[in-house]
XYZ file of C-alpha atoms in Angstrom:
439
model
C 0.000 0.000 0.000
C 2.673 1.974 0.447
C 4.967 1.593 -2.296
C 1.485 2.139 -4.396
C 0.925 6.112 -2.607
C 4.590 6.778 -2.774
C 4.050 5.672 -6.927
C 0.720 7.875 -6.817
C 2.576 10.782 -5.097
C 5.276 10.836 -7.805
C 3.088 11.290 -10.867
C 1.985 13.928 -9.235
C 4.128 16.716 -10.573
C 3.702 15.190 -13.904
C 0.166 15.194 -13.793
C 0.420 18.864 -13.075
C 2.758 19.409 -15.289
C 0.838 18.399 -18.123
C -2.309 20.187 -16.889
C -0.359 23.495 -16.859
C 0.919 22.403 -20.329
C -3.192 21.784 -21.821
C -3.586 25.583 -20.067
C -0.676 26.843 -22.111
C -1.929 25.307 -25.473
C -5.376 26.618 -24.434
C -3.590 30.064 -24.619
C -2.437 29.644 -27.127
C -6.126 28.720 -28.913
C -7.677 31.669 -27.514
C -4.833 34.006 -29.130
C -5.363 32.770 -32.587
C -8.862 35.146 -33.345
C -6.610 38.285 -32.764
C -3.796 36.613 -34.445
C -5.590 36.097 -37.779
C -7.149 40.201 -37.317
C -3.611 40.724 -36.927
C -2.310 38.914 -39.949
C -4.804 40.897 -42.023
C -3.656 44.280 -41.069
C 0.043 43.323 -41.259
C -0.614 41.934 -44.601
C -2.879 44.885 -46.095
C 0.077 46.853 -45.014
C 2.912 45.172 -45.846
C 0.937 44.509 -49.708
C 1.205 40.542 -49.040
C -1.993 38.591 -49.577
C 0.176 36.117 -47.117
C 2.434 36.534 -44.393
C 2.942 33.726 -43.218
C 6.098 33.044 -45.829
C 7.772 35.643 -44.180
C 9.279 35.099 -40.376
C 9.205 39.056 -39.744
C 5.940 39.130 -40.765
C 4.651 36.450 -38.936
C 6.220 38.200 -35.647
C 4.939 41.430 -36.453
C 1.177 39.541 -36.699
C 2.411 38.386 -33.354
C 3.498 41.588 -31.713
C -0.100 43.223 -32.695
C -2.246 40.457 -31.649
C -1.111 41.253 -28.073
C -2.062 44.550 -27.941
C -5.400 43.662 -29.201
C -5.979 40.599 -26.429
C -5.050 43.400 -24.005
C -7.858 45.437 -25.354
C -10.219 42.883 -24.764
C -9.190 41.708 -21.167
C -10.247 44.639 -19.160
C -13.581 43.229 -19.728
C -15.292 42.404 -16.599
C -15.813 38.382 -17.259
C -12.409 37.858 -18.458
C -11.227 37.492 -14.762
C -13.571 34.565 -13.325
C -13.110 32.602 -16.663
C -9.483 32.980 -16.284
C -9.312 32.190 -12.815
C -11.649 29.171 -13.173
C -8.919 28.249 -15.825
C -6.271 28.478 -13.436
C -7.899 26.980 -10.512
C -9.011 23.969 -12.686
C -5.590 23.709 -14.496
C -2.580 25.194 -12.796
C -2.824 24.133 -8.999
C -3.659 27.820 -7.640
C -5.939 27.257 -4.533
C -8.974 29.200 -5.061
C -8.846 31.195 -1.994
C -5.484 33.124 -3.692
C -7.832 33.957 -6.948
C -10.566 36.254 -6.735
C -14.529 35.813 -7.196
C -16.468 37.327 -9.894
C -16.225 40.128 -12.170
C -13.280 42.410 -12.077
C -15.316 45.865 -10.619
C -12.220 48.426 -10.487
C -10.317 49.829 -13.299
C -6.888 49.009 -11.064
C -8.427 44.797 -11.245
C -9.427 45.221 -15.047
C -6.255 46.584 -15.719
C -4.187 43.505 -13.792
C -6.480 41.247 -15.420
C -5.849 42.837 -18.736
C -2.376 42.168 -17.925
C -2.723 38.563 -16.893
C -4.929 37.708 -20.253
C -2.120 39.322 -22.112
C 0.481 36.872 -20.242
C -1.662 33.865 -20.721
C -1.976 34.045 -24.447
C 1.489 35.320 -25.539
C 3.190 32.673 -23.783
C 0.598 30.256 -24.546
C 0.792 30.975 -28.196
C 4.755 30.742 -27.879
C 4.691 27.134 -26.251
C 1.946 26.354 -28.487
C 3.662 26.772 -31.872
C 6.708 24.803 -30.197
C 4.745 22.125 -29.439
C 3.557 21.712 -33.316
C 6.836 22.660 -34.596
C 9.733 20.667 -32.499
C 7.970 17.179 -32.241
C 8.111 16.300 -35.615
C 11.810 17.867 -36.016
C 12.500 15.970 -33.214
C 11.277 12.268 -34.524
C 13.105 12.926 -38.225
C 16.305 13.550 -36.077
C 16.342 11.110 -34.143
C 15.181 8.648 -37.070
C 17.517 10.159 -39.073
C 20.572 7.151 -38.829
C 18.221 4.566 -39.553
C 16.535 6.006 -43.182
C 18.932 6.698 -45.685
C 16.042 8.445 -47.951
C 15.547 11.585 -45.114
C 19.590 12.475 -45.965
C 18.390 13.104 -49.691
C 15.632 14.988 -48.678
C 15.447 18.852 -49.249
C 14.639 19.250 -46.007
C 18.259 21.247 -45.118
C 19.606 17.782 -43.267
C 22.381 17.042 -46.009
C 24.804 18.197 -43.388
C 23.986 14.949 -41.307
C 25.022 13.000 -44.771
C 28.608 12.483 -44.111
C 31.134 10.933 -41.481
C 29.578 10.831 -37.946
C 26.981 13.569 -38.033
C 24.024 10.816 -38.818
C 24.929 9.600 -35.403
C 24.575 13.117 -33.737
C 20.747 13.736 -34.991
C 19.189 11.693 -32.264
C 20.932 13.824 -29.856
C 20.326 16.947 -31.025
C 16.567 15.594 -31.088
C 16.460 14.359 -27.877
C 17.610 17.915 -26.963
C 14.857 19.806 -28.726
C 12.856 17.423 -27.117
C 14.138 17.753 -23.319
C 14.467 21.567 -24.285
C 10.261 21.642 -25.091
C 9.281 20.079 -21.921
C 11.803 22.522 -19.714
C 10.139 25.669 -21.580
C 7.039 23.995 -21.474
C 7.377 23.815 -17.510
C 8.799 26.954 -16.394
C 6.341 29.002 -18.441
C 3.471 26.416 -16.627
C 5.367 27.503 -13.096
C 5.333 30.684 -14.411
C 1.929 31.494 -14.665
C 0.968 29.484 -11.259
C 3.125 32.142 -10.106
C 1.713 34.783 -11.324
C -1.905 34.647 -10.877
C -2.396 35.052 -7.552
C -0.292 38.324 -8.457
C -3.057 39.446 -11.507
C -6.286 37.608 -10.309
C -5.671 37.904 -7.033
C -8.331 40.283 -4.769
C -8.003 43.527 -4.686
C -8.760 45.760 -1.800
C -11.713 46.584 -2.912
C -12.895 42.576 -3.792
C -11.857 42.063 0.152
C -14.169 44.832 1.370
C -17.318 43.839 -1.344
C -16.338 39.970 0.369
C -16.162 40.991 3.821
C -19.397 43.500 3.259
C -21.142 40.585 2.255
C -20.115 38.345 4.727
C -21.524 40.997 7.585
C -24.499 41.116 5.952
C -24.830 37.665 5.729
C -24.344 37.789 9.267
C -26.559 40.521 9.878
C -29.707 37.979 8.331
C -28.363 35.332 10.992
C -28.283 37.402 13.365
C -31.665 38.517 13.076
C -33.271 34.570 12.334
C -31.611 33.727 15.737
C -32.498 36.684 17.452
C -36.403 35.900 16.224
C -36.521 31.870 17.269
C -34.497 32.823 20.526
C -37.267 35.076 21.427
C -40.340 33.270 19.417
C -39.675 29.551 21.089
C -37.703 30.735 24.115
C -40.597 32.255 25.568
C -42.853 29.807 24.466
C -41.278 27.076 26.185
C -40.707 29.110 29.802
C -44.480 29.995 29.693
C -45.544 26.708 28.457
C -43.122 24.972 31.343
C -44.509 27.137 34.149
C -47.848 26.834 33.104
C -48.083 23.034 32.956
C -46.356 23.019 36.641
C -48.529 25.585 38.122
C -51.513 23.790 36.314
C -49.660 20.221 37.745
C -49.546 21.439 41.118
C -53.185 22.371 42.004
C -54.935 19.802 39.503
C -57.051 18.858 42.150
C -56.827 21.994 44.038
C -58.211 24.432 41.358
C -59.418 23.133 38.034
C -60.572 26.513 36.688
C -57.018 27.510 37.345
C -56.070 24.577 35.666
C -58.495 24.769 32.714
C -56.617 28.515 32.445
C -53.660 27.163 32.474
C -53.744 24.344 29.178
C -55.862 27.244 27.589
C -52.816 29.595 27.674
C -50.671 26.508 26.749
C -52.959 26.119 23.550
C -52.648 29.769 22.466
C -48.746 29.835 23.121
C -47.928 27.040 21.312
C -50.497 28.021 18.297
C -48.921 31.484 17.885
C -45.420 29.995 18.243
C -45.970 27.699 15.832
C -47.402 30.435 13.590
C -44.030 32.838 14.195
C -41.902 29.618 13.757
C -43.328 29.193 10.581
C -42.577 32.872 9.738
C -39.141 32.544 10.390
C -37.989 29.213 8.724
C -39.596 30.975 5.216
C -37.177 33.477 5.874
C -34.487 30.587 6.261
C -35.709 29.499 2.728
C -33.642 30.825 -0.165
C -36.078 32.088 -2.565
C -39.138 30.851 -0.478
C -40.685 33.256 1.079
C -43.031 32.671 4.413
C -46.609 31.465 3.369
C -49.096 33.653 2.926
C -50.922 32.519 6.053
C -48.256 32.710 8.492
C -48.300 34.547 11.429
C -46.990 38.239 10.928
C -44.914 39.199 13.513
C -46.257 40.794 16.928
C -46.553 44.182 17.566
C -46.561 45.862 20.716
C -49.563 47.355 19.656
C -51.654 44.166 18.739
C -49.938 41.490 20.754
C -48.963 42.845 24.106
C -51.842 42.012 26.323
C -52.055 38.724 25.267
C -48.271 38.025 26.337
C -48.858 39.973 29.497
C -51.775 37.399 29.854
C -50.087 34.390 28.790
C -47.566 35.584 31.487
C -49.728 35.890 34.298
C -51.395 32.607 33.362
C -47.580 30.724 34.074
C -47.787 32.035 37.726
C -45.990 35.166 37.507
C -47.897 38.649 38.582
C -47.460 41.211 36.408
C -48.477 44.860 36.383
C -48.423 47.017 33.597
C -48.344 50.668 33.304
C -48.459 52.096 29.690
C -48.533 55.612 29.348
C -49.104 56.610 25.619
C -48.346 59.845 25.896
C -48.519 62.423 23.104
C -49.017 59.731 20.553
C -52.393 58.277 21.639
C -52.399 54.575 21.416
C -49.444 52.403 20.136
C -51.098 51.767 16.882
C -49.653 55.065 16.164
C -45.812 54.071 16.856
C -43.712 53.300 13.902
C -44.514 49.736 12.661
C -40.293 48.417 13.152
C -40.449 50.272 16.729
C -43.504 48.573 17.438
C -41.959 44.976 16.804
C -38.468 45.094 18.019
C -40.312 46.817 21.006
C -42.992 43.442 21.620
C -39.577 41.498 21.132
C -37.721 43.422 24.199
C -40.684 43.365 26.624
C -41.096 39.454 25.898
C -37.509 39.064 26.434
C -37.616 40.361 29.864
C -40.541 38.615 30.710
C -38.633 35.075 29.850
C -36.112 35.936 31.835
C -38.776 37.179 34.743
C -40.123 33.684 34.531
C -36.600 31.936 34.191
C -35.165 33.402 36.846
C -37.093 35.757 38.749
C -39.062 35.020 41.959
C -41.607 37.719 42.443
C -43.907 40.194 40.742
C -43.073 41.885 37.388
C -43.489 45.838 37.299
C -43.565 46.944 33.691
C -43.091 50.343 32.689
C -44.137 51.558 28.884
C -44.107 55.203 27.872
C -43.377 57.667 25.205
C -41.220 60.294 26.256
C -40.643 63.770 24.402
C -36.589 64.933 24.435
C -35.534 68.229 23.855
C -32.346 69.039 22.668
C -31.966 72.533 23.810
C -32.880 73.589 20.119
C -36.345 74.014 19.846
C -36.803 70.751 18.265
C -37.989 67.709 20.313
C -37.669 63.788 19.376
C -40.045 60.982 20.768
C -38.261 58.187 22.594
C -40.295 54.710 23.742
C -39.063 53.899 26.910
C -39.381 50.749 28.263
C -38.590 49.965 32.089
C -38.936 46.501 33.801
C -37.964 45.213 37.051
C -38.430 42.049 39.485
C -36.711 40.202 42.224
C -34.080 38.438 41.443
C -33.487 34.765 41.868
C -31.862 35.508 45.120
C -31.317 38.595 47.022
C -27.720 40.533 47.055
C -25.564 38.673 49.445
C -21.389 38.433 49.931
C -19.672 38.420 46.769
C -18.992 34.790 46.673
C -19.719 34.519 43.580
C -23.065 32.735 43.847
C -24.881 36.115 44.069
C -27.414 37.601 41.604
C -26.751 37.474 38.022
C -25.358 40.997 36.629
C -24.597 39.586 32.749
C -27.383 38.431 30.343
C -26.982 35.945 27.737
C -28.360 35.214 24.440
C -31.465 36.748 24.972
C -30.182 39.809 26.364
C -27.997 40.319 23.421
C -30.402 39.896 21.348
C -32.773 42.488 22.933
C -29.661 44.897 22.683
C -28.825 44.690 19.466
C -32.516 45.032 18.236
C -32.379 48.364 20.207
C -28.933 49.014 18.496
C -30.589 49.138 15.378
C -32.898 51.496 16.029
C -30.276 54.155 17.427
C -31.072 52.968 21.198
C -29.960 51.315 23.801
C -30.365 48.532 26.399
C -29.146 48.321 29.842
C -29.782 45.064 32.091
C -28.452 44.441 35.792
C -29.039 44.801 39.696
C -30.744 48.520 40.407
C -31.702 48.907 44.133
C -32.165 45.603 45.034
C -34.005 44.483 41.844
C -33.214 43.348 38.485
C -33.927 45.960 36.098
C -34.290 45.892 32.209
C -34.512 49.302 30.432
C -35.194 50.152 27.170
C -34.603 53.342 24.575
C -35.747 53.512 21.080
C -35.767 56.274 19.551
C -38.811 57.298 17.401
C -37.714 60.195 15.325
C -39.758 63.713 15.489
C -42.786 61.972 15.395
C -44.868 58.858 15.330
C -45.482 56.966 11.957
């Protein structure tokens, strides 16, 4: 087994060698459309019909085909053709080459440059590769048929004395010498494309743009099934305890209780289905999903569902200026349901008394004349035990997932959160800023 990788291992570099050499003669392919324009001008201009019976013409058609195959590369889907082409063929790891179009003039320029590279040196290996092969057999065939000495083919010199016995050699050598060219111009261009097709600054900041953003979406599909299904499951936990507990006791309680467990779980499963539509690429939710709650729609029934799980809870909403919150801004209104259900998880998770709940609108002046509307939202509730020694099993002063979550949705909007021990109690509060008015 083995002496079978170690064999495997070793054809290796010729493997890749002889990729790199089918990218060369590929090249070389792709240069012969502005070779033949090239031909035609050099021949209208030199007055021969043909130029390929002339070796300075033939280079001249060769010098101005480059020019024009530079023209052509600073178009933007040279470079991900080219770098597929390289990634396939030369051994470049793809995370050296960059993605897509080239956007910049400084990448369509480099590319321009590398598309240049790729078919001059192609086109050079290419015509050695049709040209020195066949030289190379009638050499080294040459001692062994008599007929190829009488041959016009400029070989009398090998005619006489020893210099029959030299041809092989020399064809060997044209041979050996077409492989070595063959290879370093293959290394060559591995070298040099993560230099040409490589990202630019700007393809790193489009990448890493794209990558926040794609961030941003997760983000926001965790932040929703955190807060959708964690505070489903705390309610619907407490509530089948509480309801456990006095089953005998108090079955009206109890018939309260599994009829707050019905209506948590249907609207959870409602929002649940909301969110995995999101997840779907190119699916979006169904038309009967649940939209998303609003503080204006949706927060008495959480404040109920919460009271049903055991927990007191009393609410004071002050409207202010606005009227009602149907009048808040629709985003405010949501991120705002998503904050005061947060708190109330972690009120049922880890609190052990009542929940006071503070909403308001509150108008800010700014010394100006001018005066911005702020939703403040204030909660508070024992914690799970009482401020002792600092022995590290005291109350909790750092929030997790959830309180992340409600922070950055208040980020968002231009406010803030702030969560931790405030005279005794554990305190949530809330900003978000609603502009000079309500929408």
């Amino acid at each position: 087994m083995a002496r079978r990788t170690g064999a495997r291992e070793g054809r290796v570099p010729w493997a890749r060698a002889g990729l790199r050499w089918v990218h060369l003669i590929l090249g070389g392919a792709l240069l012969m459309p502005y070779f033949f324009l090239a031909e035609v001008v050099v021949g209208v201009w030199s007055g021969r019909g043909n130029v390929f019976g002339s070796t300075p013409l033939t280079l001249a058609s060769y010098g101005l085909s480059l020019p024009l195959a530079a023209v052509t590369g600073v178009f933007g889907l040279v470079r991900p053709m080219s770098a597929g082409a390289v990634r396939a063929l030369c051994g470049v790891p793809g995370e050296r080459l960059a993605e897509g179009p080239a956007r910049s003039w400084a990448a369509r320029g480099r590319t321009s440059a590398w598309w240049t590279l790729h078919l001059g040196v192609g086109a050079a290996i290419s015509g050695m590769s049709l040209a020195v092969p066949p030289m190379a057999v009638v050499l080294i065939v040459l001692p062994f048929v008599s007929r190829l000495r009488e041959t016009p083919l400029g070989l009398g010199w090998f005619s006489t004395g020893a210099a029959p016995y030299l041809a092989p050699l020399l064809g060997t050598g044209l041979l050996g010498g077409l492989v070595l060219c063959a290879a370093g111009a293959g290394s060559l261009l591995a070298r040099t494309a993560p230099v040409l097709l490589g990202p630019t600054g700007a393809d790193r900041l489009a990448a890493a743009e794209e990558r926040a953003a794609d961030l941003a979406v997760r983000n926001r599909l965790a932040r929703e099934l955190h807060d959708a299904v964690g505070h489903a499951l705390s309610a619907v936990t407490l509530q089948a305890v509480a309801a456990r507990r006095v089953l005998d006791s108090d079955p009206a309680f109890v018939r309260e209780a599994l009829a707050a467990i019905e209506d948590t779980t249907r609207r959870t499963v409602g929002e649940l289905d909301a969110v995995l539509g999101l997840l779907r690429d190119g699916d979006p939710a169904r038309p009967d999903a649940a939209p998303a709650p609003t503080l204006a729609a949706d927060l008495d029934g959480l404040l109920t569902r919460t009271r049903a799980a055991g927990t007191a809870v009393t609410a004071h909403q002050e409207p202010g200026p606005a009227g009602n919150w149907a009048r808040l801004p629709a985003i405010a209104s949501r991120e705002a349901y998503r904050i005061v259900q947060e708190g109330l998880s972690n009120a049922l998770r880890h609190g052990t008394g009542p929940v006071e709940l503070w909403i308001a609108v509150r108008d800010e002046g700014d010394g100006t004349g001018s005066t911005d509307r702020e939703l403040e939202i204030t909660m508070t509730n024992p914690p799970i035990r009482p401020p002792g020694p600092a022995d590290g099993h005291g109350p909790r002063t750092t929030g997790g997932r959830g309180l992340q979550g409600a922070a950055e949705r208040a980020t968002l909007l231009g406010g803030h959160v702030e969560a931790g021990p405030h005279r005794g109690l554990w305190r949530l509060r809330a900003v978000l800023p609603l502009g000079g008015g309500s929408r």
